[in-house]
Amino acid sequence: MSVNQQAHTGLPYGQPQPGYQGYQQSGYGGQQMPGVHHSQYGAYNGPLPGYQQPAPSQGYFSSLGFPSKGSPVSINSDTPTLAPNFIGTLRAPPPTSGAPVPAGQPVYSQFGQGDVQNGIATSAVQMQRPSASQPFIPGTAPTPVSQPATFQQYGSPSISAQQLTNHMAGMQIGSSTSAPPPAGLGYGPPTSVPPASGSFTATGSGLYTSYSPSQGPPPVTMTHVLPPTSLSQGLSLAQPAFSGPPLSAQRLPQAPGFVPPPCSTGIGPSSYPPTTGAPRPSTIQGSQLPGHALTGLPPSQPNHVSSPPPHPAMSGPAMTGLQGPPPLTHPSQSGYQVQQNGSFGQVRGPQPNYGGAYPGTSNYGSQPAPPPPPKRLDPDSIPSPIQVIEDDRNNRGSEPFITGVRGQVPPLVTTNFLVKDQGNTSPRYIRCTSYNIPCTSDMAKQSQVPLAAVIKPLATLPTDEAPPYLVDHGEPGPIRCNRCKAYMCPFMQFIEGGRRFQCCFCSCVTEVPPHYFQHLDHTGKRVDFYDRPELSLGSYEFLATVSYCKNNKFPSPPAFIFMIDVSYNAVKSGLVRLICEELKSLLDYLPREGNMEESAIRVGFVTYNKVLHFYNVKSSLAQPQMMVVSDVADMFVPLLDGFLVNVNESRTVIVSLLDQIPEMFADTRETETVFAPVIQAGMEALKAAESAGKLFIFHTSLPIAEAPGKLKNRDDRKLINTDKEKTLFQPQTSFYNNLAKDCVTQGCCVDLFLFPNQYLDVATLGVVPYQTGGSIYKYAYFQLETDQERFLNDLRKDVQKEVGFDAVMRVRTSTGIRATDFFGAFYMSNTTDVELAGLDCDKTITVEFRHDDKLSEDSGALLQCALLYTSCAGQRRLRIHNLSLNCCTQLADLYRNCETDTLINYLAKFAYRGVLNNPVKTVRDTLINQCAQILACYRKNCASPSSAGQLILPECMKLLPVYLNCVLKSDVLQPGAEVTTDDRAYIRQLVSSMDVAETNVFFYPRLLPLTKVDVDSDTLPAAIRNSEERLSKGDLYLLENGLNIFVWVGVNVQQGLIQNLFGVSSFNHISSTLSTLPVLENPFSKRVRSIIDMFQAQRSRYMKLIIVKQEDKLEMLFKHFLVEDKSMSGGASYVDFLCHMHKEIRQLLS
């Protein structure tokens, strides 16, 4: 039973539906509900060993006859469990007449009518990402991991034997065992779903197509490859929820100027045959194709479904895998229950461990049995992010990831692993959407898989990994290719005894300078290969020479300028005093080079409201001096000497200033602020000092005072879901774009801390931070007692983190592909150079590549990312990252080497940029269409032929639907009523420079049961899936998404636990306003607090702690993060979305 339902969302899937007796389920802890037979299987914990099939011989699918690595997920109702060496006829002939085959007659085809099956019967070998130490060897199959599983019985006890056997065959998620789901997908009783707005279909307003009672779903046109079965739409007819014509397979309408990633219209016949070794697919099986009348039923009813009483044609159980939703039941036939695919074809032979033929009449005219309940996909039988993360940790967490081999897919971002750099850069610096890229642009277009890299050039490494070596080549500087200017790297080829080298990027031959010459060994490698980081490592740094500096002059150390809003709001909330107190101690922690005694960074201070106040804190002064600039229309810096100072030299004057500021403005009545002049002032100060640097601006309100960059309140929620919605994400004025450009030229990066009590126009104020490579932090309705800790932690982290100033990044590629598109917080004045006034260790730049020529499988493809920057000590450096990728001529190799987390990171950024110029609906539709094309191309070209009712997912993309749905339901693309315009603009900018680990937890939060915590161990309890039906009233849960941490407390939690964690005697006494857990001296409190501290340390921002009591008003916010459920704003549940994707794929294929 589901905890704590909201009235208007209707009953959740897990509850008995009114009017359907006998729909029973087990309760929360796995305990049996009254009236339900005990299942003979254990609690669901992954795929099920009871149906383990004999594994085929090493790496071979016996029915395929070729090596096959890794099996894709198969969610399948069509394929009975037979011994793997039983092949049967490849295509079963259709029955010659409508007469069913007598029950006792042995039949030797394992497939029903129209089924085509090449592989073994749904048995498959788990594709594990190979551990780093073992190379990919086609033909070696890792051992499948099996776990016990249960399913629940939905029917009444009287037909338990039939139900049992019907539910047996399970879904295979890459292992040779199967977990049985309850079949089918029912969407609850009529009227249980509120109408959804702005959902998936291109033309209508609704999510899914509904049909009037007189018409069935339109028949799907089948190609000769796909036998007729379908996952039909599972809405009951009376449901008004969704309307609109079905989404066509054609390209979705796009607003002018919005070009989605290159798409082919539909998927045409492939010129790439399915390969040997193609990963075995994951299939999700649907029900009989609408439009095909079933044997023995009146042909006038296109949507007919067969009745539950079995008939002789069903000797042996029909296997249900993950059933699609049943076809819409015709009103006059409500007594009939959907029948599995293939039931009307040839008889399936008896199987071991199953009973023989079902007893009962075969006469359709007889009295129908009482109507069984509607069924739905069992969430346990569809791909689980938790299981995938867990499997990767177990398979790849123990071995170091050695980067020497080209095109290796790294472990997932959620896995803890050690990296050993042996020539390719660490995945901590670069992650790709695919590590095996198509040789031709046609193949790339056909697959629709975007080719992109998420690059984090200054990423922080764990303590047990060495930072990049710094190489100093002296006066001549780094060795580079004469033509393309690529830097020396492990892939350069030395020739003519080492006197020249051939560039691996453009093939140009360059002389080796005499000082760099070295002899080659018998393999053609230089004998100093291991002594030179640039010849043996994937990542390293060069000391840049003066020719790499502005105006051919080495830079000064950077400066930090703190600019504090002292208007009425800021002073009265206690913010000004808090900032001044914190800065006194924080200035001792400015970033410095590893071996330096003190930081080289100079600091300056400005306060402002409608005018600006500059402070002279020169060390020779007894007291700081204030200078006011009231002419904000023509900003200038009133002093040069004494504004930017060394902290240690001027400490007493600085401390005196920070003590005086709160007092000076304590009685202010000034409520209006300026904003653009503040940035101009900081930039001018850096210009005068001839240095790069960063502005830390603490700002509270919409800048409405008369000044350049003045803004008006334009917040308008009525624009949501209209064509003008995009204006909410665009800046009000181009003034800030021009200001950002000037800042980048000067190397002036802006970090903005916002403390709004109302609309602030983040979309406009954020332009300068965004384009200068800075960060925005937002604390809405800031209150000292609850938000102080979060703000101070963010400020400390922000001031102390490693930053490169005045940076330029360029990505070079080998011939055949080139970087064409860039996403992130930066500015570009041309098509190749990414300019960053500042780049910190948490920021990523995402780069998309396109083909401009053919690639070859032999040479692969190379990327080199070069970042030129000024370190915090004022040293000019070049950081180089190199990565080699494989190239393929077979689509299966592409799909076998993709990384879904990186793909989702790219798609989210692509979509979040798209909303600037397109209606949000167009962006959503484009995303769905592209992912449907990716999966349809796999289905068509790589998966073994099988019934069209099966949803087949590639093994390494089986989480694409669940993660994509999370992106579609996010606040930017589908806001709930409580999400403000500023929130959306803030999230949009935040996600644009997130790394893969951050987007992973942001879109699919981590949910841990705290009651399962082992206080004596450092291990975390196993995470659970993000769905309300997984929560139990007697438990405590912790959910984190990178911005917030929730502690959810069930109403029935034991008093002892409440006492230990909150220090109060009962549930009712827990305060929802706590911003930190009380420090209590007991093992449970210590362990929970240490888990929270560990999570905080892993994230770039300090997460806000929110205590949520079950049935409390805050619970609505918490439920927003249970992303597998239907969202309040109309987002689909994971189960519904999977069915929707299946429908989209089938439309593309037909």
mmCIF file of C-alpha atoms in Angstrom, residues 195-401:
data_model
loop_
_atom_site.group_PDB
_atom_site.id
_atom_site.type_symbol
_atom_site.label_atom_id
_atom_site.label_comp_id
_atom_site.label_asym_id
_atom_site.label_seq_id
_atom_site.Cartn_x
_atom_site.Cartn_y
_atom_site.Cartn_z
ATOM 1 C CA PRO A 195 -5.574 15.944 -17.250
ATOM 2 C CA ALA A 196 -1.962 16.496 -18.156
ATOM 3 C CA SER A 197 -0.977 19.655 -19.864
ATOM 4 C CA GLY A 198 1.773 20.261 -22.329
ATOM 5 C CA SER A 199 2.889 16.704 -22.467
ATOM 6 C CA PHE A 200 4.268 14.529 -25.164
ATOM 7 C CA THR A 201 2.244 14.585 -28.318
ATOM 8 C CA ALA A 202 3.281 17.001 -30.958
ATOM 9 C CA THR A 203 -0.182 18.148 -31.865
ATOM 10 C CA GLY A 204 -2.612 17.384 -29.051
ATOM 11 C CA SER A 205 -2.313 18.554 -25.534
ATOM 12 C CA GLY A 206 -2.186 15.214 -23.893
ATOM 13 C CA LEU A 207 0.261 12.539 -22.982
ATOM 14 C CA TYR A 208 -1.174 9.545 -24.668
ATOM 15 C CA THR A 209 -3.787 8.930 -27.279
ATOM 16 C CA SER A 210 -7.221 7.854 -26.158
ATOM 17 C CA TYR A 211 -9.856 6.416 -28.421
ATOM 18 C CA SER A 212 -13.587 6.602 -28.502
ATOM 19 C CA PRO A 213 -15.408 3.345 -27.765
ATOM 20 C CA SER A 214 -16.198 2.858 -31.423
ATOM 21 C CA GLN A 215 -12.664 2.857 -32.646
ATOM 22 C CA GLY A 216 -9.614 0.944 -31.598
ATOM 23 C CA PRO A 217 -6.128 2.351 -31.809
ATOM 24 C CA PRO A 218 -5.097 2.765 -35.425
ATOM 25 C CA PRO A 219 -3.525 -0.398 -36.742
ATOM 26 C CA VAL A 220 0.236 -0.268 -36.896
ATOM 27 C CA THR A 221 1.626 -0.835 -40.331
ATOM 28 C CA MET A 222 4.163 -3.590 -40.056
ATOM 29 C CA THR A 223 7.261 -4.076 -42.098
ATOM 30 C CA HIS A 224 8.194 -7.597 -43.020
ATOM 31 C CA VAL A 225 10.808 -7.637 -40.304
ATOM 32 C CA LEU A 226 8.473 -7.151 -37.401
ATOM 33 C CA PRO A 227 5.804 -9.652 -36.537
ATOM 34 C CA PRO A 228 2.539 -8.113 -35.454
ATOM 35 C CA THR A 229 2.284 -7.453 -31.745
ATOM 36 C CA SER A 230 2.075 -4.254 -29.902
ATOM 37 C CA LEU A 231 2.347 -2.511 -26.638
ATOM 38 C CA SER A 232 -0.988 -0.803 -26.997
ATOM 39 C CA GLN A 233 -2.154 2.173 -25.060
ATOM 40 C CA GLY A 234 -3.371 1.064 -21.690
ATOM 41 C CA LEU A 235 -5.872 3.739 -20.856
ATOM 42 C CA SER A 236 -9.345 2.658 -19.941
ATOM 43 C CA LEU A 237 -11.886 4.120 -22.313
ATOM 44 C CA ALA A 238 -13.679 6.186 -19.763
ATOM 45 C CA GLN A 239 -10.553 8.085 -18.938
ATOM 46 C CA PRO A 240 -10.706 11.673 -20.062
ATOM 47 C CA ALA A 241 -7.118 12.245 -19.151
ATOM 48 C CA PHE A 242 -5.326 12.310 -22.414
ATOM 49 C CA SER A 243 -6.427 13.415 -25.797
ATOM 50 C CA GLY A 244 -4.918 14.430 -29.059
ATOM 51 C CA PRO A 245 -3.842 12.569 -32.112
ATOM 52 C CA PRO A 246 -0.934 10.177 -31.767
ATOM 53 C CA LEU A 247 2.522 11.509 -32.243
ATOM 54 C CA SER A 248 3.611 10.880 -35.743
ATOM 55 C CA ALA A 249 6.895 9.306 -36.563
ATOM 56 C CA GLN A 250 7.872 12.356 -38.546
ATOM 57 C CA ARG A 251 10.044 15.099 -37.168
ATOM 58 C CA LEU A 252 8.338 17.120 -34.488
ATOM 59 C CA PRO A 253 7.523 20.701 -35.353
ATOM 60 C CA GLN A 254 10.325 23.028 -34.474
ATOM 61 C CA ALA A 255 10.373 26.702 -33.993
ATOM 62 C CA PRO A 256 12.436 28.555 -36.582
ATOM 63 C CA GLY A 257 16.061 28.500 -35.715
ATOM 64 C CA PHE A 258 15.907 25.532 -33.369
ATOM 65 C CA VAL A 259 17.976 22.857 -34.925
ATOM 66 C CA PRO A 260 17.939 19.649 -32.978
ATOM 67 C CA PRO A 261 20.990 17.423 -33.097
ATOM 68 C CA PRO A 262 21.179 16.043 -36.625
ATOM 69 C CA CYS A 263 18.219 13.784 -37.190
ATOM 70 C CA SER A 264 17.147 11.623 -39.994
ATOM 71 C CA THR A 265 13.416 11.688 -40.565
ATOM 72 C CA GLY A 266 12.350 8.338 -39.371
ATOM 73 C CA ILE A 267 14.795 5.509 -39.623
ATOM 74 C CA GLY A 268 15.281 4.319 -43.130
ATOM 75 C CA PRO A 269 16.517 0.926 -44.182
ATOM 76 C CA SER A 270 19.959 0.547 -42.770
ATOM 77 C CA SER A 271 23.020 0.061 -44.815
ATOM 78 C CA TYR A 272 24.649 -1.433 -41.759
ATOM 79 C CA PRO A 273 23.690 -5.038 -41.234
ATOM 80 C CA PRO A 274 23.320 -6.272 -37.678
ATOM 81 C CA THR A 275 26.741 -7.298 -36.582
ATOM 82 C CA THR A 276 28.045 -10.423 -35.181
ATOM 83 C CA GLY A 277 28.584 -9.957 -31.538
ATOM 84 C CA ALA A 278 25.708 -7.523 -31.401
ATOM 85 C CA PRO A 279 24.606 -7.038 -27.846
ATOM 86 C CA ARG A 280 21.500 -8.996 -27.048
ATOM 87 C CA PRO A 281 18.602 -6.644 -26.549
ATOM 88 C CA SER A 282 16.463 -5.830 -23.577
ATOM 89 C CA THR A 283 12.919 -6.436 -24.582
ATOM 90 C CA ILE A 284 9.688 -5.333 -23.016
ATOM 91 C CA GLN A 285 6.786 -7.283 -24.344
ATOM 92 C CA GLY A 286 3.421 -5.933 -25.208
ATOM 93 C CA SER A 287 0.087 -7.451 -26.029
ATOM 94 C CA GLN A 288 -1.680 -8.446 -29.221
ATOM 95 C CA LEU A 289 -1.545 -5.897 -31.992
ATOM 96 C CA PRO A 290 -4.626 -3.735 -32.163
ATOM 97 C CA GLY A 291 -6.281 -4.123 -35.472
ATOM 98 C CA HIS A 292 -5.580 -7.828 -35.774
ATOM 99 C CA ALA A 293 -8.663 -9.792 -34.964
ATOM 100 C CA LEU A 294 -7.895 -12.792 -32.851
ATOM 101 C CA THR A 295 -8.850 -16.282 -33.854
ATOM 102 C CA GLY A 296 -12.341 -17.180 -32.791
ATOM 103 C CA LEU A 297 -13.408 -13.619 -32.036
ATOM 104 C CA PRO A 298 -15.846 -11.529 -34.078
ATOM 105 C CA PRO A 299 -13.800 -9.548 -36.585
ATOM 106 C CA SER A 300 -15.960 -6.490 -36.106
ATOM 107 C CA GLN A 301 -14.205 -5.648 -32.883
ATOM 108 C CA PRO A 302 -10.694 -4.576 -33.723
ATOM 109 C CA ASN A 303 -9.588 -4.240 -30.158
ATOM 110 C CA HIS A 304 -10.785 -7.570 -29.009
ATOM 111 C CA VAL A 305 -9.034 -9.253 -26.177
ATOM 112 C CA SER A 306 -9.404 -12.855 -25.268
ATOM 113 C CA SER A 307 -11.092 -14.225 -22.233
ATOM 114 C CA PRO A 308 -9.277 -15.607 -19.233
ATOM 115 C CA PRO A 309 -10.637 -19.189 -19.464
ATOM 116 C CA PRO A 310 -7.827 -21.075 -21.065
ATOM 117 C CA HIS A 311 -8.358 -23.265 -24.093
ATOM 118 C CA PRO A 312 -6.526 -26.231 -25.523
ATOM 119 C CA ALA A 313 -4.149 -24.089 -27.522
ATOM 120 C CA MET A 314 -2.446 -23.204 -24.312
ATOM 121 C CA SER A 315 -0.608 -26.293 -23.333
ATOM 122 C CA GLY A 316 2.138 -25.017 -21.129
ATOM 123 C CA PRO A 317 2.022 -21.505 -19.842
ATOM 124 C CA ALA A 318 2.096 -18.518 -22.094
ATOM 125 C CA MET A 319 5.034 -16.557 -20.912
ATOM 126 C CA THR A 320 4.446 -13.021 -19.829
ATOM 127 C CA GLY A 321 7.423 -10.876 -19.497
ATOM 128 C CA LEU A 322 7.040 -7.253 -18.931
ATOM 129 C CA GLN A 323 3.643 -6.863 -20.475
ATOM 130 C CA GLY A 324 2.683 -3.692 -22.149
ATOM 131 C CA PRO A 325 -0.627 -2.158 -21.267
ATOM 132 C CA PRO A 326 -3.536 -4.218 -22.498
ATOM 133 C CA PRO A 327 -5.424 -2.959 -25.509
ATOM 134 C CA LEU A 328 -8.383 -0.810 -24.674
ATOM 135 C CA THR A 329 -11.189 -3.053 -23.662
ATOM 136 C CA HIS A 330 -14.264 -2.760 -25.814
ATOM 137 C CA PRO A 331 -17.216 -1.894 -23.575
ATOM 138 C CA SER A 332 -19.237 -4.855 -24.706
ATOM 139 C CA GLN A 333 -16.353 -7.185 -23.964
ATOM 140 C CA SER A 334 -15.374 -6.055 -20.508
ATOM 141 C CA GLY A 335 -15.226 -9.605 -19.305
ATOM 142 C CA TYR A 336 -12.285 -10.541 -21.479
ATOM 143 C CA GLN A 337 -8.757 -10.416 -20.270
ATOM 144 C CA VAL A 338 -5.757 -9.684 -22.441
ATOM 145 C CA GLN A 339 -3.975 -12.735 -23.714
ATOM 146 C CA GLN A 340 -0.299 -13.041 -24.288
ATOM 147 C CA ASN A 341 1.165 -12.749 -27.664
ATOM 148 C CA GLY A 342 1.471 -16.018 -29.440
ATOM 149 C CA SER A 343 -1.373 -17.732 -27.601
ATOM 150 C CA PHE A 344 -3.246 -18.141 -30.837
ATOM 151 C CA GLY A 345 -0.329 -19.350 -32.831
ATOM 152 C CA GLN A 346 1.187 -22.748 -32.570
ATOM 153 C CA VAL A 347 1.032 -24.417 -29.247
ATOM 154 C CA ARG A 348 3.948 -24.041 -26.935
ATOM 155 C CA GLY A 349 5.221 -27.343 -25.693
ATOM 156 C CA PRO A 350 5.133 -28.290 -22.040
ATOM 157 C CA GLN A 351 8.128 -27.077 -20.092
ATOM 158 C CA PRO A 352 9.987 -28.373 -17.112
ATOM 159 C CA ASN A 353 8.658 -27.223 -13.742
ATOM 160 C CA TYR A 354 5.303 -26.270 -15.250
ATOM 161 C CA GLY A 355 2.008 -28.031 -15.208
ATOM 162 C CA GLY A 356 0.611 -29.352 -18.451
ATOM 163 C CA ALA A 357 -2.339 -27.974 -20.350
ATOM 164 C CA TYR A 358 -4.766 -25.773 -18.493
ATOM 165 C CA PRO A 359 -8.016 -27.467 -17.631
ATOM 166 C CA GLY A 360 -11.188 -25.800 -18.673
ATOM 167 C CA THR A 361 -13.377 -25.202 -21.641
ATOM 168 C CA SER A 362 -12.111 -24.067 -24.991
ATOM 169 C CA ASN A 363 -15.458 -22.658 -26.053
ATOM 170 C CA TYR A 364 -15.441 -18.885 -26.511
ATOM 171 C CA GLY A 365 -19.202 -18.743 -26.444
ATOM 172 C CA SER A 366 -19.307 -19.963 -22.855
ATOM 173 C CA GLN A 367 -19.924 -17.724 -19.895
ATOM 174 C CA PRO A 368 -16.939 -15.416 -19.387
ATOM 175 C CA ALA A 369 -15.199 -15.573 -16.029
ATOM 176 C CA PRO A 370 -15.518 -12.617 -13.667
ATOM 177 C CA PRO A 371 -13.442 -9.721 -14.952
ATOM 178 C CA PRO A 372 -9.887 -9.839 -13.630
ATOM 179 C CA PRO A 373 -8.316 -6.596 -12.458
ATOM 180 C CA PRO A 374 -6.459 -4.309 -14.831
ATOM 181 C CA LYS A 375 -2.741 -4.978 -14.801
ATOM 182 C CA ARG A 376 0.228 -2.757 -15.188
ATOM 183 C CA LEU A 377 3.935 -3.122 -15.696
ATOM 184 C CA ASP A 378 5.583 -4.248 -12.518
ATOM 185 C CA PRO A 379 8.089 -1.524 -11.576
ATOM 186 C CA ASP A 380 10.442 -4.236 -10.311
ATOM 187 C CA SER A 381 10.716 -5.714 -13.756
ATOM 188 C CA ILE A 382 11.779 -2.595 -15.641
ATOM 189 C CA PRO A 383 15.398 -1.421 -15.636
ATOM 190 C CA SER A 384 16.419 -0.124 -12.227
ATOM 191 C CA PRO A 385 19.033 2.642 -11.851
ATOM 192 C CA ILE A 386 19.843 1.306 -8.372
ATOM 193 C CA GLN A 387 20.622 -2.164 -9.736
ATOM 194 C CA VAL A 388 22.796 -0.815 -12.562
ATOM 195 C CA ILE A 389 24.760 1.411 -10.155
ATOM 196 C CA GLU A 390 25.171 -1.473 -7.714
ATOM 197 C CA ASP A 391 26.320 -3.913 -10.406
ATOM 198 C CA ASP A 392 28.885 -1.448 -11.724
ATOM 199 C CA ARG A 393 30.234 -0.859 -8.220
ATOM 200 C CA ASN A 394 30.590 -4.584 -7.639
ATOM 201 C CA ASN A 395 32.123 -5.298 -11.044
ATOM 202 C CA ARG A 396 34.410 -2.343 -11.452
ATOM 203 C CA GLY A 397 34.986 -0.693 -8.091
ATOM 204 C CA SER A 398 37.817 -2.929 -6.935
ATOM 205 C CA GLU A 399 40.170 -2.711 -9.927
ATOM 206 C CA PRO A 400 42.028 0.464 -10.905
ATOM 207 C CA PHE A 401 40.950 1.955 -14.216
#
